[in-house]
């Protein structure tokens, strides 16, 4: 578990500073109004709860585009995008003899143009009513302590789809680049910008517009960063971290393979909406059970401890925690005394705890996770996921092939449609050429899958570069061969990894290998060039010199410890809270940050890798993406693409 202060909560700290702004200066208002647009509402919702906003003295949250009631005795905080429409609305609110609010504290989510600043300055009546006018540079969405998204949900469709509408693709890249740039502006980081290069333009290798996506994005981010260097006060003038830009073609398997960690299985199997889990709790006064919504998030110490653990370990650990609680609780011991002294099941322990009068918040959380883990294990048994998971991983590591998939489909006819589809998508990623034409149709018929599922499999095959034999050996997703194996492998087994102690935990996302190479200075400069050519002091005389071994400017990191990271009493004596307690202990010892951005959607397994490598490499690794996709979401996005849209004939040089 990472022992670094959770840096993206610096983002939350900036928002709180903004909300407290009206308390400064001559303003003596106790309550204020918060005014936002559609984007900034979403940004705020990712970082703050309504209770947090209210606690900062906000009594009313308003939409800038709706008709609002005048509140001339109250101050207003504007958190808005720096668009012409928003500025006009703001000036309309605060101009004239009867402004809507007493004073306005204006915060823009990204840099504002000089023209719009001049437009604001023209109205002298408004100027005297402005308490603050600042650029916050906050247009990203913090999904995790080490993860963010730009909220480009349609990036896969707009960038990997039909090239005829290049305007949509360019607009998508522009939005993505500006939002990524605000991450570095808010954290006061200036990165080395590295990216997956397009294939060389020769007669044997076709370069499509999709090959150029990381290159185009890197150029746009670089443009924004060079402007920040000139305009933002205290912005670093020399490089302080590394950014690696990739796209989804780097690893097609990660979004669809069954991941066996607690976090991944919760989001994959439980039909959750975001981090929201709905479960039943006993009704009041003996009434019928009631539905209760809970958020699985980092404020929960049990979740924080177990989210990246293998489901088998998480289940064992939860049983230990519950057993330990019962053994220490006198009331539980009295109840247990009437039993035969045998070992209690997890369900028995859960029912005992729920019967206790002092059913505290900590035990409530513990009982919740016992319930969730139990539900996941039941789904695993009933769906036969262990056998499916085994063949998935055997395919990836070269221990299974087409015959094994056919055998599974003929003997496991009761497998769900989604599970069969995901298996064929993995097959398409590993053996794209074997699903061409008649063979592809036959295996789809054997699986009894409809046409839209066939589209998803075919798009996966084409994303892997099936129509170009050169791509299979030189492309972004290079398929590896082992001379000791007759079958192809998309991953190499790793030795000495703790994860291998658990069944079905061999799989790892490709970014783990790339980040490790980047850290060691072994990432190919030809395949992953840098926008700002590193100076000799960066790599020294050897290309293999890792960045964090060289003295360089310090990152402008936040020194705040999040309020939820303060110690609390443990729920069981095993102390999940110790994870939080040590969150900032080695913060100052960490090397420079590594940022990885994936165009086309990231996965929870890739987010887990970033947490794992932060501890292993002693460098904070932060994952960014256009979206965070669970398997059902990624499959839906692939279905929306037609085979023609992913044609390799869209040569663009």
XYZ file of C-alpha atoms in Angstrom, residues 221-599:
379
model
C -0.285 19.172 -24.140
C 3.178 20.571 -24.857
C 1.644 23.736 -26.323
C -0.398 24.295 -23.150
C 2.562 23.616 -20.866
C 4.832 26.077 -22.669
C 2.151 28.749 -22.198
C 1.880 27.870 -18.495
C 5.637 28.376 -18.118
C 5.202 31.978 -19.258
C 1.922 32.864 -17.558
C 1.577 30.963 -14.258
C 3.404 32.320 -11.248
C 5.801 29.842 -9.611
C 5.348 27.330 -12.443
C 8.551 25.253 -12.813
C 10.859 26.326 -15.616
C 12.652 22.976 -15.767
C 11.270 19.438 -15.779
C 10.075 17.994 -12.477
C 8.369 14.725 -13.489
C 7.620 12.362 -16.380
C 4.469 11.918 -18.473
C 3.947 8.898 -20.732
C 1.081 9.099 -23.245
C -0.390 5.828 -24.527
C -3.608 4.699 -26.165
C -5.912 1.739 -25.664
C -4.273 -0.293 -28.445
C -1.273 -0.770 -26.139
C -3.273 -3.446 -24.281
C -6.636 -4.687 -25.533
C -6.822 -7.525 -23.011
C -6.840 -5.530 -19.768
C -10.341 -4.028 -20.309
C -12.092 -7.405 -20.801
C -10.240 -10.093 -18.829
C -11.681 -11.060 -15.441
C -9.577 -9.373 -12.754
C -9.586 -11.155 -9.384
C -8.970 -8.283 -6.996
C -11.710 -7.156 -4.599
C -12.119 -3.725 -6.233
C -12.285 -5.075 -9.798
C -14.749 -7.833 -8.914
C -17.045 -5.412 -7.077
C -17.339 -3.210 -10.157
C -17.400 -6.106 -12.611
C -19.930 -8.420 -10.962
C -22.216 -6.311 -8.759
C -23.807 -3.906 -11.278
C -22.592 -0.915 -9.309
C -23.189 2.628 -10.471
C -19.779 4.213 -10.121
C -18.682 3.580 -6.527
C -22.254 3.283 -5.272
C -23.318 -0.060 -3.778
C -26.935 -0.708 -2.779
C -27.727 -3.301 -0.122
C -30.524 -4.244 2.255
C -30.427 -3.443 5.969
C -32.881 -4.510 8.682
C -35.983 -2.278 8.810
C -36.713 -0.036 11.758
C -38.925 -1.372 14.546
C -39.008 -4.835 13.020
C -40.312 -3.550 9.667
C -39.379 -4.888 6.222
C -35.745 -4.596 5.057
C -34.730 -1.216 3.665
C -32.384 -0.384 0.811
C -29.301 1.629 1.702
C -26.735 3.237 -0.596
C -23.067 3.252 0.413
C -19.961 4.499 -1.373
C -16.925 2.244 -1.679
C -14.212 4.890 -1.418
C -10.937 5.760 0.269
C -12.665 7.266 3.307
C -13.478 3.670 4.285
C -10.370 2.102 5.922
C -11.547 -1.488 5.290
C -11.987 -0.733 1.590
C -8.637 1.056 1.460
C -6.883 -1.957 2.971
C -8.498 -4.680 0.855
C -9.512 -3.138 -2.474
C -6.365 -4.287 -4.321
C -6.177 -7.676 -2.594
C -7.066 -10.938 -4.349
C -10.694 -11.834 -3.600
C -9.581 -15.013 -1.788
C -7.287 -13.047 0.525
C -9.893 -10.316 1.048
C -12.476 -12.944 2.077
C -10.056 -14.590 4.516
C -9.044 -11.242 5.985
C -12.654 -10.156 6.503
C -13.433 -13.434 8.298
C -10.403 -12.861 10.534
C -11.536 -9.333 11.322
C -15.052 -10.415 12.176
C -13.842 -13.345 14.294
C -11.485 -11.050 16.170
C -14.245 -8.575 16.885
C -16.602 -11.256 18.191
C -13.916 -12.751 20.429
C -13.263 -9.345 21.988
C -16.881 -8.386 22.475
C -18.490 -9.580 25.709
C -22.029 -9.505 24.364
C -20.974 -11.610 21.415
C -19.221 -14.058 23.736
C -22.424 -14.531 25.726
C -24.297 -15.363 22.535
C -21.492 -17.636 21.405
C -21.616 -19.429 24.747
C -24.872 -21.111 23.815
C -23.226 -22.742 20.798
C -21.157 -25.912 20.665
C -17.863 -24.055 20.521
C -17.244 -24.976 16.884
C -15.831 -22.532 14.382
C -18.354 -19.940 13.286
C -19.142 -19.318 9.648
C -18.804 -15.824 8.211
C -22.597 -15.584 8.023
C -22.921 -16.569 11.727
C -20.381 -13.903 12.657
C -22.173 -11.274 10.590
C -25.547 -12.052 12.155
C -24.021 -11.902 15.633
C -22.496 -8.511 15.039
C -25.732 -7.148 13.595
C -27.552 -8.260 16.738
C -25.265 -6.249 19.003
C -26.717 -3.056 20.513
C -23.504 -1.100 19.938
C -23.652 -1.626 16.149
C -21.036 1.053 15.472
C -20.004 2.712 12.231
C -16.819 0.645 12.052
C -18.690 -2.633 12.508
C -21.309 -1.450 10.049
C -18.560 -1.105 7.428
C -17.000 -4.439 8.334
C -20.344 -6.210 8.074
C -20.965 -4.502 4.726
C -17.717 -5.842 3.264
C -18.411 -9.337 4.592
C -21.733 -9.201 2.750
C -20.150 -7.929 -0.472
C -17.375 -10.541 -0.445
C -19.936 -13.256 0.212
C -22.024 -12.121 -2.746
C -18.972 -12.054 -5.040
C -17.904 -15.559 -4.006
C -21.427 -16.830 -4.639
C -21.418 -15.346 -8.161
C -17.992 -16.903 -8.819
C -19.316 -20.353 -7.839
C -22.630 -20.106 -9.678
C -21.102 -18.693 -12.878
C -18.178 -21.109 -13.022
C -15.808 -18.150 -13.187
C -12.780 -20.042 -11.908
C -12.690 -22.323 -14.947
C -13.345 -19.410 -17.306
C -10.670 -17.342 -15.582
C -8.185 -20.181 -15.992
C -8.668 -20.446 -19.750
C -8.545 -16.633 -20.097
C -5.157 -16.486 -18.407
C -3.880 -19.586 -20.220
C -4.696 -17.855 -23.518
C -2.816 -14.724 -22.477
C 0.271 -16.635 -21.309
C 0.431 -19.007 -24.275
C -0.777 -22.133 -22.448
C -4.033 -22.412 -24.436
C -5.198 -21.816 -27.988
C -8.151 -22.037 -30.347
C -8.830 -25.709 -29.579
C -9.156 -24.975 -25.865
C -11.635 -22.174 -26.540
C -13.716 -24.419 -28.805
C -13.716 -27.129 -26.132
C -14.899 -24.615 -23.514
C -17.714 -23.344 -25.740
C -18.956 -26.868 -26.525
C -18.799 -28.172 -22.935
C -19.920 -25.026 -21.098
C -23.069 -24.106 -22.992
C -24.555 -22.596 -19.809
C -21.838 -19.909 -19.675
C -23.362 -16.426 -19.844
C -23.417 -14.500 -23.104
C -21.112 -11.822 -21.660
C -18.544 -14.352 -20.425
C -18.410 -16.110 -23.809
C -18.064 -12.757 -25.536
C -15.200 -11.678 -23.277
C -13.404 -14.979 -23.903
C -13.673 -14.491 -27.669
C -12.478 -10.891 -27.375
C -9.347 -12.115 -25.577
C -8.914 -14.738 -28.298
C -9.233 -11.967 -30.901
C -6.557 -9.900 -29.170
C -4.093 -12.818 -28.959
C -4.910 -14.508 -32.293
C -6.468 -11.727 -34.430
C -5.758 -13.457 -37.736
C -7.533 -16.672 -36.670
C -10.889 -14.925 -36.423
C -10.903 -13.650 -39.983
C -13.677 -14.511 -42.428
C -15.330 -17.936 -42.264
C -13.420 -19.096 -39.177
C -14.599 -16.081 -37.234
C -18.214 -16.650 -38.287
C -18.076 -20.309 -37.305
C -16.767 -19.699 -33.806
C -19.367 -16.991 -33.228
C -22.073 -19.445 -34.283
C -20.630 -22.033 -31.910
C -20.812 -19.495 -29.086
C -24.377 -18.591 -30.158
C -23.666 -14.885 -30.000
C -25.709 -12.246 -31.873
C -24.441 -9.811 -34.519
C -23.626 -6.904 -32.197
C -21.375 -9.233 -30.163
C -19.685 -10.250 -33.397
C -19.011 -6.551 -34.062
C -17.270 -6.230 -30.691
C -15.074 -9.274 -31.395
C -14.237 -8.059 -34.892
C -13.392 -4.571 -33.632
C -11.109 -6.108 -31.019
C -9.415 -8.105 -33.788
C -8.924 -5.001 -35.937
C -7.741 -2.936 -32.969
C -5.024 -5.560 -32.556
C -3.990 -4.972 -36.179
C -5.296 -8.221 -37.638
C -5.182 -7.122 -41.268
C -1.529 -6.131 -41.164
C 0.946 -8.920 -40.556
C 3.749 -6.408 -40.060
C 1.828 -4.795 -37.230
C 1.781 -8.041 -35.307
C 5.504 -7.913 -34.838
C 6.151 -4.172 -34.788
C 2.900 -2.618 -33.564
C 2.076 -0.981 -30.240
C 0.635 -4.245 -28.978
C 3.489 -6.521 -29.911
C 2.711 -10.181 -29.489
C 5.572 -12.037 -27.865
C 6.766 -15.506 -28.809
C 8.478 -17.985 -26.522
C 10.758 -20.443 -28.327
C 9.895 -23.082 -25.718
C 6.170 -22.829 -26.420
C 4.308 -23.810 -29.538
C 1.542 -21.322 -28.789
C 1.613 -17.563 -28.839
C 1.772 -15.564 -25.616
C 0.640 -11.964 -25.094
C 2.370 -11.808 -21.694
C 5.507 -13.292 -20.171
C 5.333 -14.992 -16.793
C 7.043 -13.052 -14.039
C 9.086 -14.787 -11.386
C 9.270 -13.778 -7.743
C 5.959 -11.903 -7.746
C 3.815 -12.176 -4.617
C 0.636 -12.224 -6.701
C 1.471 -15.664 -8.079
C 0.717 -17.212 -4.684
C -2.965 -16.834 -5.519
C -4.689 -18.747 -8.283
C -5.717 -16.707 -11.338
C -3.430 -13.805 -10.457
C -0.823 -14.238 -13.209
C -2.268 -11.524 -15.427
C -0.827 -8.023 -15.310
C -1.535 -4.971 -17.502
C 1.103 -3.942 -20.049
C 1.568 -0.533 -18.425
C 3.266 -2.273 -15.481
C 6.107 -3.321 -17.773
C 6.264 0.095 -19.462
C 6.340 2.053 -16.188
C 9.054 -0.223 -14.832
C 11.167 0.384 -17.942
C 10.516 4.124 -17.781
C 11.672 4.168 -14.169
C 14.881 2.327 -15.068
C 15.548 4.542 -18.080
C 15.183 1.530 -20.387
C 12.155 2.684 -22.389
C 13.101 2.907 -26.074
C 13.571 6.493 -27.256
C 12.571 5.427 -30.773
C 9.276 3.834 -29.746
C 8.584 6.390 -26.991
C 10.202 9.714 -27.958
C 10.150 12.853 -25.826
C 8.640 16.213 -26.854
C 11.199 18.139 -24.803
C 14.472 16.466 -25.703
C 16.093 15.606 -22.350
C 19.262 17.463 -21.517
C 22.467 15.476 -20.751
C 21.807 16.025 -17.019
C 18.594 14.054 -17.393
C 20.044 10.805 -18.739
C 23.709 11.532 -18.211
C 26.012 9.595 -20.513
C 23.939 6.428 -20.245
C 20.440 5.948 -21.583
C 19.688 3.605 -18.708
C 20.139 6.208 -15.964
C 16.800 6.450 -14.133
C 15.429 9.949 -13.698
C 14.940 9.737 -9.946
C 18.666 9.119 -9.391
C 19.558 12.539 -10.812
C 19.200 15.788 -8.852
C 16.370 17.805 -10.360
C 13.881 20.484 -9.363
C 11.554 19.390 -6.592
C 7.870 18.836 -7.323
C 5.629 21.562 -5.927
C 3.726 19.044 -3.806
C 0.998 19.760 -1.321
C 2.072 19.347 2.287
C -1.511 19.008 3.509
C -2.584 15.799 5.139
C -6.208 15.068 4.218
C -8.554 15.274 7.199
C -9.688 11.703 6.656
C -6.089 10.518 7.056
C -6.135 11.212 10.795
C -5.968 8.131 13.043
C -9.217 6.672 14.292
C -9.929 3.772 16.565
C -9.532 0.465 14.786
C -12.577 -1.624 14.118
C -10.954 -4.903 15.024
C -7.467 -4.558 16.415
C -6.002 -5.452 13.030
C -6.240 -1.751 12.153
C -7.235 -0.968 8.618
C -6.676 2.619 9.746
C -2.946 1.988 9.935
C -3.019 2.265 6.145
C -4.234 5.838 6.546
C -2.037 6.565 9.536
C 1.170 5.962 7.600
C -0.076 7.772 4.475
C 2.398 10.641 4.739
C 5.287 9.050 6.653
C 7.663 8.644 3.668
C 6.236 11.442 1.550
C 9.363 13.584 1.440
C 11.501 10.589 0.460
C 9.564 9.841 -2.719
C 11.207 10.381 -6.091
C 9.736 12.449 -8.859
C 6.285 11.567 -10.073
C 5.432 9.428 -13.079
C 2.191 10.260 -14.895
C 0.706 7.789 -17.387
C -2.200 8.810 -19.608
C -4.206 6.271 -21.649
C -6.403 7.548 -24.482
